[in-house]
Coordinates of C-alpha atoms in Angstrom, one line a residue:
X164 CA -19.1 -4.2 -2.6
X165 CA -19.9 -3.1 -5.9
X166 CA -17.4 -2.8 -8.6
X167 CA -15.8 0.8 -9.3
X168 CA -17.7 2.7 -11.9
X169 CA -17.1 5.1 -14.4
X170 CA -19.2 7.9 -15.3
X171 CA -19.3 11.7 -16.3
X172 CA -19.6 13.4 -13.4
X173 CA -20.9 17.2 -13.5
X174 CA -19.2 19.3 -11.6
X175 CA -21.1 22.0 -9.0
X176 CA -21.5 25.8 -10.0
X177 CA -18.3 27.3 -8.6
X178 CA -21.4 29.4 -6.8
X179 CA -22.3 26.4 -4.6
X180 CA -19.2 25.1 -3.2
X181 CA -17.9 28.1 -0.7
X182 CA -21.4 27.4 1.2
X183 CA -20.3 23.2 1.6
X184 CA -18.5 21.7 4.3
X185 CA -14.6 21.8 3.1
X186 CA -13.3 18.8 4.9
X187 CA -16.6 16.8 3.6
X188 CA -16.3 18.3 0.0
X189 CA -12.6 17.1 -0.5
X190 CA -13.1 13.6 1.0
X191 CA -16.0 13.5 -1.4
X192 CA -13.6 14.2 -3.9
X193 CA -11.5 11.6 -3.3
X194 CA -14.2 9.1 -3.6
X195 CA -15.5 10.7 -6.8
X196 CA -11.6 10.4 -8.1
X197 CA -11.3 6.6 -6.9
X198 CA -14.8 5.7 -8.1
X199 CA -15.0 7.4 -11.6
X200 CA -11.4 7.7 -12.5
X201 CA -9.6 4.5 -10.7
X202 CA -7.5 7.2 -8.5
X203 CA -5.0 6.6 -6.2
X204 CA -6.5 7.7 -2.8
X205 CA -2.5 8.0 -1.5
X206 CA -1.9 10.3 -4.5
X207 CA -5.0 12.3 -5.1
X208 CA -5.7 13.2 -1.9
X209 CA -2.0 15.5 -1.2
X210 CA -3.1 17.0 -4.2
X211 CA -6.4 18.3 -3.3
X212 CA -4.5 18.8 0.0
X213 CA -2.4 21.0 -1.8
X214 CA -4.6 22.6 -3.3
X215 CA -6.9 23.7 -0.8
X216 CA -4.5 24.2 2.0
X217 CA -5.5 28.1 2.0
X218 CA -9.8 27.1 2.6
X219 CA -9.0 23.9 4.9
X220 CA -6.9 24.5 8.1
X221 CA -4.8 21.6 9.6
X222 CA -7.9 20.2 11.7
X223 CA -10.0 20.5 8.8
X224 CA -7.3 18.5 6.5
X225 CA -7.0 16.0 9.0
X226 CA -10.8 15.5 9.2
X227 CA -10.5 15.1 5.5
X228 CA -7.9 12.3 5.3
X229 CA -10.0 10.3 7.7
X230 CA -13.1 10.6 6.3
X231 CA -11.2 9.8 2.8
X232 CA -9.4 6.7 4.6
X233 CA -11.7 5.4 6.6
X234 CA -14.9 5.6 4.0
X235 CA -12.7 3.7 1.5
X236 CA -11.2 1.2 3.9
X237 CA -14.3 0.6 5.0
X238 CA -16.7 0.3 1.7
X239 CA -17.3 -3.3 2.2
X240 CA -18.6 -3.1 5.4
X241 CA -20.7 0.1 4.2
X242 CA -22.3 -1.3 1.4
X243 CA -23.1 -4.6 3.3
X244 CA -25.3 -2.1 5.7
X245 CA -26.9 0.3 2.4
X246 CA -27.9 -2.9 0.5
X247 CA -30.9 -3.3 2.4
X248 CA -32.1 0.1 2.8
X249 CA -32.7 0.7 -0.6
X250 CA -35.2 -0.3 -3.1
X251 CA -32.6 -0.9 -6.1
X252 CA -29.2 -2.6 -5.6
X253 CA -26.3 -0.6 -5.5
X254 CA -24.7 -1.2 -8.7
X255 CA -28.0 1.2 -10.2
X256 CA -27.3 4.3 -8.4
X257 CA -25.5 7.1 -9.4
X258 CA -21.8 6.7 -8.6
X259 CA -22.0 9.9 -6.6
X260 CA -25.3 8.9 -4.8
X261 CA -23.6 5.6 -3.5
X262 CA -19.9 7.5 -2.8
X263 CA -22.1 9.9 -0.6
X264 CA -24.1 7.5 1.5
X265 CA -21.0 5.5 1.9
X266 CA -19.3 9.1 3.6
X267 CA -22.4 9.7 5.2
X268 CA -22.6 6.4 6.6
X269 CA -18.9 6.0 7.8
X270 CA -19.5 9.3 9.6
X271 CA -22.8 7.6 11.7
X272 CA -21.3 3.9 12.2
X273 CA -17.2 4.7 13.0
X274 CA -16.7 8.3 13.7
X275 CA -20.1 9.1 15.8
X276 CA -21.0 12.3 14.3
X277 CA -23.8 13.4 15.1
X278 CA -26.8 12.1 13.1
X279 CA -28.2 15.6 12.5
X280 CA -24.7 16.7 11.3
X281 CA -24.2 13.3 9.7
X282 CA -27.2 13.8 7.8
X283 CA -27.4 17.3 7.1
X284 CA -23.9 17.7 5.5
X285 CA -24.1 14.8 3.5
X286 CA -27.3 16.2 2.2
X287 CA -26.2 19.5 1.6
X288 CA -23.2 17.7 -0.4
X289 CA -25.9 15.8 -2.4
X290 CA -28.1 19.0 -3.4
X291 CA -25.1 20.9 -4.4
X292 CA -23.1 18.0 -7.0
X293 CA -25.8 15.9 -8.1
X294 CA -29.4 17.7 -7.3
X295 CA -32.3 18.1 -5.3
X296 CA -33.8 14.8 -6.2
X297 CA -31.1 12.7 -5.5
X298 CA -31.0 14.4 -2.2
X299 CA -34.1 13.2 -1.3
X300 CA -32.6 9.9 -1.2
X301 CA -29.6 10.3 1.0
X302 CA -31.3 11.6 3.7
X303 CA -33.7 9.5 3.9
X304 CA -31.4 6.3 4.0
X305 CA -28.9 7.8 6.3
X306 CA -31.9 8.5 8.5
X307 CA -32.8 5.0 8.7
X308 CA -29.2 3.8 9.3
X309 CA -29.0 6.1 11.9
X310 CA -31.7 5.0 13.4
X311 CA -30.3 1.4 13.6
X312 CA -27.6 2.0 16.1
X313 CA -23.8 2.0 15.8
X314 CA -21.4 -0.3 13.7
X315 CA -21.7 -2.9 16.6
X316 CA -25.6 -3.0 16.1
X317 CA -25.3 -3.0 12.5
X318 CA -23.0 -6.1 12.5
X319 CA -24.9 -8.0 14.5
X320 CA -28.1 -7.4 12.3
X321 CA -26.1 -8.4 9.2
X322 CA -26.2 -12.5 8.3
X323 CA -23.3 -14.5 7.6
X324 CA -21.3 -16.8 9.1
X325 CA -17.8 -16.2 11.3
X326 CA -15.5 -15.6 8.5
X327 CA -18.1 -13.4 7.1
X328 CA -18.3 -11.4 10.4
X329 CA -14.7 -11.1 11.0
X330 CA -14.3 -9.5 7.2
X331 CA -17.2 -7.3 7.9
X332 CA -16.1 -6.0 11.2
X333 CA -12.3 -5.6 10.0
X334 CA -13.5 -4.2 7.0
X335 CA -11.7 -6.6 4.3
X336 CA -13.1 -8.6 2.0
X337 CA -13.7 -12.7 2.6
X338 CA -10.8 -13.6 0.2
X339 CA -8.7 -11.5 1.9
X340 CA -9.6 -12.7 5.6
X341 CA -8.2 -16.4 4.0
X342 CA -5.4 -15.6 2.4
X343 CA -4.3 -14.2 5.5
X344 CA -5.0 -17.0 7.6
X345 CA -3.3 -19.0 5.5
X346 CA -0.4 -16.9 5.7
X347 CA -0.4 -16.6 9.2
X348 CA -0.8 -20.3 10.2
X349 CA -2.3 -18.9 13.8
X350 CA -5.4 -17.8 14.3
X351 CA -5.0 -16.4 17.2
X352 CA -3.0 -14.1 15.4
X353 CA -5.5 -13.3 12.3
X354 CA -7.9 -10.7 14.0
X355 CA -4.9 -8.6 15.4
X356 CA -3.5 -8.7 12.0
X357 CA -6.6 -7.3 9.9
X358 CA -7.1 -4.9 12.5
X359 CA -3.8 -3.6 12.5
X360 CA -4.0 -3.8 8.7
X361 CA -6.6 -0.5 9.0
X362 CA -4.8 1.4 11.1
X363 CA -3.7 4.8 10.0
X364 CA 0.7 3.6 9.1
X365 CA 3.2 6.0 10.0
X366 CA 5.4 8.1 8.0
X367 CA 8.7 6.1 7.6
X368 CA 12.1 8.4 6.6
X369 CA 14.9 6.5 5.4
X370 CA 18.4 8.3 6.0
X371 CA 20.3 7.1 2.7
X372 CA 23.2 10.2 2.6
X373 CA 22.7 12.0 5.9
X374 CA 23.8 10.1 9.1
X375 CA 20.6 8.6 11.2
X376 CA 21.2 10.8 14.2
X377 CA 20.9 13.5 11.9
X378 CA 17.4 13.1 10.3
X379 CA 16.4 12.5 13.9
X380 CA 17.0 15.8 14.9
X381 CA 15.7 17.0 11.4
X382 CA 12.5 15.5 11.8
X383 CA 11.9 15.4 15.4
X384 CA 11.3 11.7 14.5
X385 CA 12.1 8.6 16.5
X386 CA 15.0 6.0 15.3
X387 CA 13.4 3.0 13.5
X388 CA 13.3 -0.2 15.5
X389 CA 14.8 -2.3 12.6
X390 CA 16.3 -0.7 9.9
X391 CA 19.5 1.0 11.0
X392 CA 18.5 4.0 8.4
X393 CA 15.1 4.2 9.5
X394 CA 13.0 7.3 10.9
X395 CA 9.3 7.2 12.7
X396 CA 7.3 10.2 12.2
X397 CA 4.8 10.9 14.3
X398 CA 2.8 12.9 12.2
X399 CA 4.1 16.3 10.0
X400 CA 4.6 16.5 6.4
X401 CA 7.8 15.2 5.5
X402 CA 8.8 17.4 2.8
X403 CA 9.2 20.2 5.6
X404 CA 12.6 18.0 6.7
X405 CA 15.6 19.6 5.1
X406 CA 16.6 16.6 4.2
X407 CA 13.6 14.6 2.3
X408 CA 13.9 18.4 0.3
X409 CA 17.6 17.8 -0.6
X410 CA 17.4 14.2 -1.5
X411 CA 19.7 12.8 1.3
X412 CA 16.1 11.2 2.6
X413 CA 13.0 9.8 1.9
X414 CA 9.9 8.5 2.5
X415 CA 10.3 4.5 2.5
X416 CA 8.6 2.0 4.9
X417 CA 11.0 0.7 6.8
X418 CA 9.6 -2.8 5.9
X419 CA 11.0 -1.8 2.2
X420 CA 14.3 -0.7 3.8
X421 CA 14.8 -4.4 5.3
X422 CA 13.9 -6.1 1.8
X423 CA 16.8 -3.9 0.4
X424 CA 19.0 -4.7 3.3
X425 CA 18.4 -8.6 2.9
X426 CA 20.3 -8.3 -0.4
X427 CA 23.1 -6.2 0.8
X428 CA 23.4 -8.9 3.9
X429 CA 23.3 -12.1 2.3
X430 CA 26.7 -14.1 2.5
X431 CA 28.2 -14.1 -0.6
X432 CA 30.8 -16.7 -2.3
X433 CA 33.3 -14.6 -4.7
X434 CA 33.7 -11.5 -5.6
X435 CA 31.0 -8.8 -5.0
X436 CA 31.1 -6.2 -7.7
X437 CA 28.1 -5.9 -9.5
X438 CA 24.2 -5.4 -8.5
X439 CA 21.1 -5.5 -9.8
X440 CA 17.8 -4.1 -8.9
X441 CA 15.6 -6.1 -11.7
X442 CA 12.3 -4.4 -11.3
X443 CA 13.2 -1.0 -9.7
X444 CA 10.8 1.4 -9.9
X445 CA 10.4 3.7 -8.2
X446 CA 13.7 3.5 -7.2
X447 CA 13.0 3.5 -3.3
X448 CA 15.4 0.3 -2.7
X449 CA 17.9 1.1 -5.7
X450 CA 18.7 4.3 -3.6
X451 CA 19.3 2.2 -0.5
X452 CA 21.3 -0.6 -2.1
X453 CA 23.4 3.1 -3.8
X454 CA 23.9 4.1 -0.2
X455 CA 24.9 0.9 1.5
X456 CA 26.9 -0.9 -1.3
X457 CA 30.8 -1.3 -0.7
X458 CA 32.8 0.9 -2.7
X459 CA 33.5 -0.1 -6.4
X460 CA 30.3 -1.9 -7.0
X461 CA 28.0 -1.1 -10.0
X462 CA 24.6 -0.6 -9.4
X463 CA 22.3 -1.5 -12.4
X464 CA 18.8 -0.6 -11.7
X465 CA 15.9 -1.5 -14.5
X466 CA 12.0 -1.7 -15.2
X467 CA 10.3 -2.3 -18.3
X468 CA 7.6 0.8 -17.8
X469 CA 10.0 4.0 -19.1
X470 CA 8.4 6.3 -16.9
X471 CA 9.2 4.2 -13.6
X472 CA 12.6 4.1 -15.3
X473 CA 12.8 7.9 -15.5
X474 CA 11.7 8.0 -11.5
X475 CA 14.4 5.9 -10.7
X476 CA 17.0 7.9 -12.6
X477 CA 15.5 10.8 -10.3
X478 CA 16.4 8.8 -7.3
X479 CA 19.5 7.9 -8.4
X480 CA 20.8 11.2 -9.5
X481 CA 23.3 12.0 -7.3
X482 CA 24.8 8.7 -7.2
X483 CA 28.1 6.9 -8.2
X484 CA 28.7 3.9 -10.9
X485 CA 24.9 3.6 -11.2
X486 CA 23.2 2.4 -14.8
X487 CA 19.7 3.2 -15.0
X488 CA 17.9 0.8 -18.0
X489 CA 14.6 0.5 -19.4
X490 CA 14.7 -3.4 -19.6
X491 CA 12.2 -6.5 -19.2
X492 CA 13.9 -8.8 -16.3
X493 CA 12.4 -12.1 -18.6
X494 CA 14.1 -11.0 -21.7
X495 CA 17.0 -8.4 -20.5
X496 CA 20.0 -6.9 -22.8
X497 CA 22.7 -8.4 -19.6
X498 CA 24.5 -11.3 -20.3
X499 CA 23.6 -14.5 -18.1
X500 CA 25.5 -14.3 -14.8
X501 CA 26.4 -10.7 -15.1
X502 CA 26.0 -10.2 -11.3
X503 CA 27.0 -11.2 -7.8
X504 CA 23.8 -9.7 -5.9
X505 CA 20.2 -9.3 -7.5
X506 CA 17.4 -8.3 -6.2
X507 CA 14.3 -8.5 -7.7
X508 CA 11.3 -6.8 -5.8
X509 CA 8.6 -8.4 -8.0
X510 CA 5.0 -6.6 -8.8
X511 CA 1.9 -8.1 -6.6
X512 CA -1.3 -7.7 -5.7
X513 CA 0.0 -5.2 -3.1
X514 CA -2.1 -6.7 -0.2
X515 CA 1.0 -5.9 2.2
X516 CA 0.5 -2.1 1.9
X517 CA -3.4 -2.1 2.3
X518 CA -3.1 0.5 5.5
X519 CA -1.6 3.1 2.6
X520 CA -3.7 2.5 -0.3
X521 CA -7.1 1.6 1.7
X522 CA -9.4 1.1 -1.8
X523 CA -6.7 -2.0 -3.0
X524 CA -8.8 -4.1 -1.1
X525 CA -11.5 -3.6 -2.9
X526 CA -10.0 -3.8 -6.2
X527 CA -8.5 -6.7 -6.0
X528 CA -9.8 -9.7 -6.9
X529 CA -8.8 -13.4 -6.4
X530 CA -8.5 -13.7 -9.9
X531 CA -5.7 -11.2 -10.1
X532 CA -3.4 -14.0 -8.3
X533 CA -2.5 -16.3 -11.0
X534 CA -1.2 -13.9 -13.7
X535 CA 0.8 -12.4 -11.4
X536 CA 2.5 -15.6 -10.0
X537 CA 2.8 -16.5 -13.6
X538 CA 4.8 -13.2 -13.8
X539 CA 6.5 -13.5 -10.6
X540 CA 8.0 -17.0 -12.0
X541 CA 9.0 -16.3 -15.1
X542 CA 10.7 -12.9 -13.6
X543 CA 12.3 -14.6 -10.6
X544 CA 13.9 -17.2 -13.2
X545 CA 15.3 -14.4 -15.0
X546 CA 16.7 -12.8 -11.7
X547 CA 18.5 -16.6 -11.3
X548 CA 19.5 -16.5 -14.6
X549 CA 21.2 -13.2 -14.3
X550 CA 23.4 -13.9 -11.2
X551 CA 26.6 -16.0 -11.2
X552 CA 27.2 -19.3 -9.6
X553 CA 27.7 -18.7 -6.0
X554 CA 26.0 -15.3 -6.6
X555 CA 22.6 -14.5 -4.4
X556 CA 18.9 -13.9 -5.1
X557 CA 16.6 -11.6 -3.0
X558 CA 13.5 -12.5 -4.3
X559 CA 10.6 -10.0 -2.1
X560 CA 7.2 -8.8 -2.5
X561 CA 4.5 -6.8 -0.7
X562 CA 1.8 -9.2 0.0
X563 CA 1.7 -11.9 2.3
X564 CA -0.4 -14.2 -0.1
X565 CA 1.2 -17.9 -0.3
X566 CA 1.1 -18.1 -4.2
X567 CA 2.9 -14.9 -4.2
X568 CA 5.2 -15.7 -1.5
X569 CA 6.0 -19.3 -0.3
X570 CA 5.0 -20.8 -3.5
X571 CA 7.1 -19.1 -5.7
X572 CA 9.6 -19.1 -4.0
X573 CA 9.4 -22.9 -3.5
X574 CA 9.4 -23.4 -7.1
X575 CA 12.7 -21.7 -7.6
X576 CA 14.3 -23.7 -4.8
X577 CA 13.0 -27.0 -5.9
X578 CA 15.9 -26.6 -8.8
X579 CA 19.2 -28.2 -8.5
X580 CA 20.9 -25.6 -8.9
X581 CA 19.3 -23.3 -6.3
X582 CA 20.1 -23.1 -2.5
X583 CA 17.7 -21.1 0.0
X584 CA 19.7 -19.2 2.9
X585 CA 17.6 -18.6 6.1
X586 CA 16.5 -14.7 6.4
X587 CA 16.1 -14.4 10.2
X588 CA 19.6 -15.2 10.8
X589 CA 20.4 -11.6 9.2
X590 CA 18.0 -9.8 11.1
X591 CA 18.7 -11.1 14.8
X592 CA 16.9 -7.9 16.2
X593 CA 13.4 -8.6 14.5
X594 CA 11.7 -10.7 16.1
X595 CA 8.7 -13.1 14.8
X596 CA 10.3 -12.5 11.0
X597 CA 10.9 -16.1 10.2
X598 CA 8.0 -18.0 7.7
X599 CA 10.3 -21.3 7.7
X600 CA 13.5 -20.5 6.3
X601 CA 12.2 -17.0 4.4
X602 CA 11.0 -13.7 6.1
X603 CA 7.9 -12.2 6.5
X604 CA 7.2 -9.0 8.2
X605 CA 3.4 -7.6 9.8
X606 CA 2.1 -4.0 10.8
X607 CA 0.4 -5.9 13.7
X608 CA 4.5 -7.5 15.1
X609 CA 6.7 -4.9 13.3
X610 CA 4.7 -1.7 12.4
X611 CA 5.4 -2.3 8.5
X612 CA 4.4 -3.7 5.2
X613 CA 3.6 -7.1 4.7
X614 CA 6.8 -7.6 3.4
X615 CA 7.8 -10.8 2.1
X616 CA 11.6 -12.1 1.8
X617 CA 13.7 -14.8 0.1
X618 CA 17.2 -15.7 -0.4
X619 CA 18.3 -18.1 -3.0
X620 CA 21.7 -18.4 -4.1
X621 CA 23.4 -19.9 -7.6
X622 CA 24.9 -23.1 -6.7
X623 CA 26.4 -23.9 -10.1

């Protein structure tokens, strides 16, 4: 997999894009954004939605977010089957040359278009942004992988060793494969896992000021397994449910509404007056702690980046004895031992949510770990710094990655004044959650995040 790239990209004659495949164009488009601009894939692609919804019907957008998805989840693989097939490596070809084969190629290998209209589209695509010449190109190399048979064939014919095959044919990089072993601890388990991990997710609603039952109805949704505020979609936009519209819901995995819960759960010496939410933004869990809280408790919510700030005062709007802050969680304006709950949902490498935001895999690097356990440390001893003796930690991330997880979590416990409390035993009707005495949820057991969960509580 080749690094993302930037580079001016020129833009078609408006003259040349009615005559282009719509569905094609705007999964294009998304590559182009991810590739030359580090786009979000999860963001950029409602937008062009959006935009487009009066060219592309609902089978065409569909086609569009799966060709989008599934090119992106799958680069990896992709490039591993291009590499040979052309006379330069890829790093050396235009940006758009390489984003196109890889759509091309998706189509021939996972969704069994047709070569002809594999080939043809992709080529037409190819004339139209970049040129003639470059066109030239394409079709020849996506002649010659289609000529080599279907992803099975292609895997076979591609060298490496067991780990290497099982990245290649889940489409995850190497590092990724281990970490996840690791995390795991069966192996039996591992393939199910990264398969599950590309998987389309489902649209989670949590009910936060509108009774379950309710949004049920709303949404023509089913009843989350877990969270006792959750809503499956099968499939809809859920900004046509009243109300997601009127803030009483949102989207929120339901993973993410147990991480929120484990806080609100945790057994509690004293009195129970005042929460935080350390690292807050969005503000998904800050308006489920808001909802769920007893009455009379203060809700502080804070991040350090003002605009996630300002999106959590969005989310917060409508609610009660909240304070919304624009603070650091290693050097805050509270006093030490301000609070009786805390939860501190720290930043990570985000390899929990890979089925949502498909080119993270990609991105990441093993050398992104350390800082961020560095960070994760110095935040989580700020989070025990801020809560009272006898006061409780949730300390939770999206990844499953040991030094992110376990290890960090282990270095806060390893103090003396630090107790962890068992997660499972809060969450009797999850099953498989327990990783020793902390939680960790899987799409391939639970249908969510990676979500990782710890409980510490101030002893003294």
């Amino acid at each position: 997999m080749t690094a993302p790239r930037r580079g001016n990209r020129r833009p078609p004659s408006r003259r040349s894009r009615p005559v282009l495949d719509g569905a094609r164009l705007t999964a294009f488009d998304v590559l182009d954004g991810v590739t030359s601009r580090a786009a979000y894939a999860n963001l950029l692609l409602p937008q062009l939605l959006r935009e487009r919804a009066a060219d592309l019907g609902e089978r065409d957008a569909a086609f569009a977010t799966q060709l989008a998805y599934g090119t992106l989840r799958a680069t990896g693989t992709l490039d591993a089957v291009l590499a040979p097939l052309v006379t330069r490596p890829l790093a050396e070809l235009d940006p758009r040359v390489l984003d196109l084969l890889r759509l091309g190629t998706y189509q021939l290998l996972d969704l069994r278009v047709p070569a002809h209209a594999a080939v043809d589209t992709s080529v037409a695509l190819t004339r139209a942004i970049v040129g003639t010449g470059a066109s030239g190109l394409v079709n020849a190399v996506l002649r010659k992988v289609a000529a080599g048979g279907d992803r099975a064939a292609w895997l076979e014919r591609l060298d490496g060793d067991g780990d290497q095959r099982l990245a290649l044919a889940t489409d995850h990089p190497g590092w990724i494969v281990g970490a996840w072993r690791d995390a795991l601890g069966d192996e039996a388990e591992l393939e199910p896992a990264l398969l599950a991990d590309d998987a389309a997710p489902e649209v989670h609603l949590v009910a936060r000021r509108v009774p379950r039952d309710q949004l049920v109805a709303e949404s023509g949704g089913q009843p989350g397994p877990w969270s006792p505020h959750a809503v499956r979609l099968g499939g809809g936009d859920p900004a046509r449910v009243p109300s997601v519209r009127e803030g009483r819901a949102a989207v929120q995995d339901e993973g993410s509404q147990l991480a929120a819960l484990l806080l609100a759960r945790a057994p509690l010496e004293g009195p129970d007056a005042a929460w935080l939410d350390v690292c807050a933004g969005p503000g998904g869990k800050a308006g489920l702690l808001a909802a769920v809280r007893p009455e009379g408790v203060q809700l502080t919510a804070a991040d350090r980046a003002p605009h996630r700030a300002e999106l959590v005062r969005r989310a917060l709007r409508d609610e009660d004895d909240v304070e919304v802050l624009v603070a650091d969680g290693r050097t805050p304006p509270w006093r030490p031992g301000a609070f009786d709950r805390v939860l501190l949902d720290a930043p990570c490498t985000g390899l929990g949510a890979l089925r949502r935001r498909p080119e993270v895999r990609w991105r990441r690097t093993p050398d992104d770990v350390a800082p961020l356990v560095e960070l994760q440390r110095a935040l989580l001893d700020g989070a025990l710094a801020a809560v009272r003796p006898g006061g409780v930690v949730a300390y939770v991330t999206c990844s499953p990655h040991t030094d992110e997880t376990v290890a960090v979590a282990d270095a806060a416990a390893a103090r003396d004044d630090v107790e962890v409390l068992p997660v499972a035993p809060l969450f009797p009707e999850v099953p498989g959650l327990a990783r020793g005495a902390y939680g960790q949820l899987w799409p391939h057991r639970h249908g969510t995040d990676a979500m990782f969960m710890a409980l510490l509580r101030r002893t003294r």
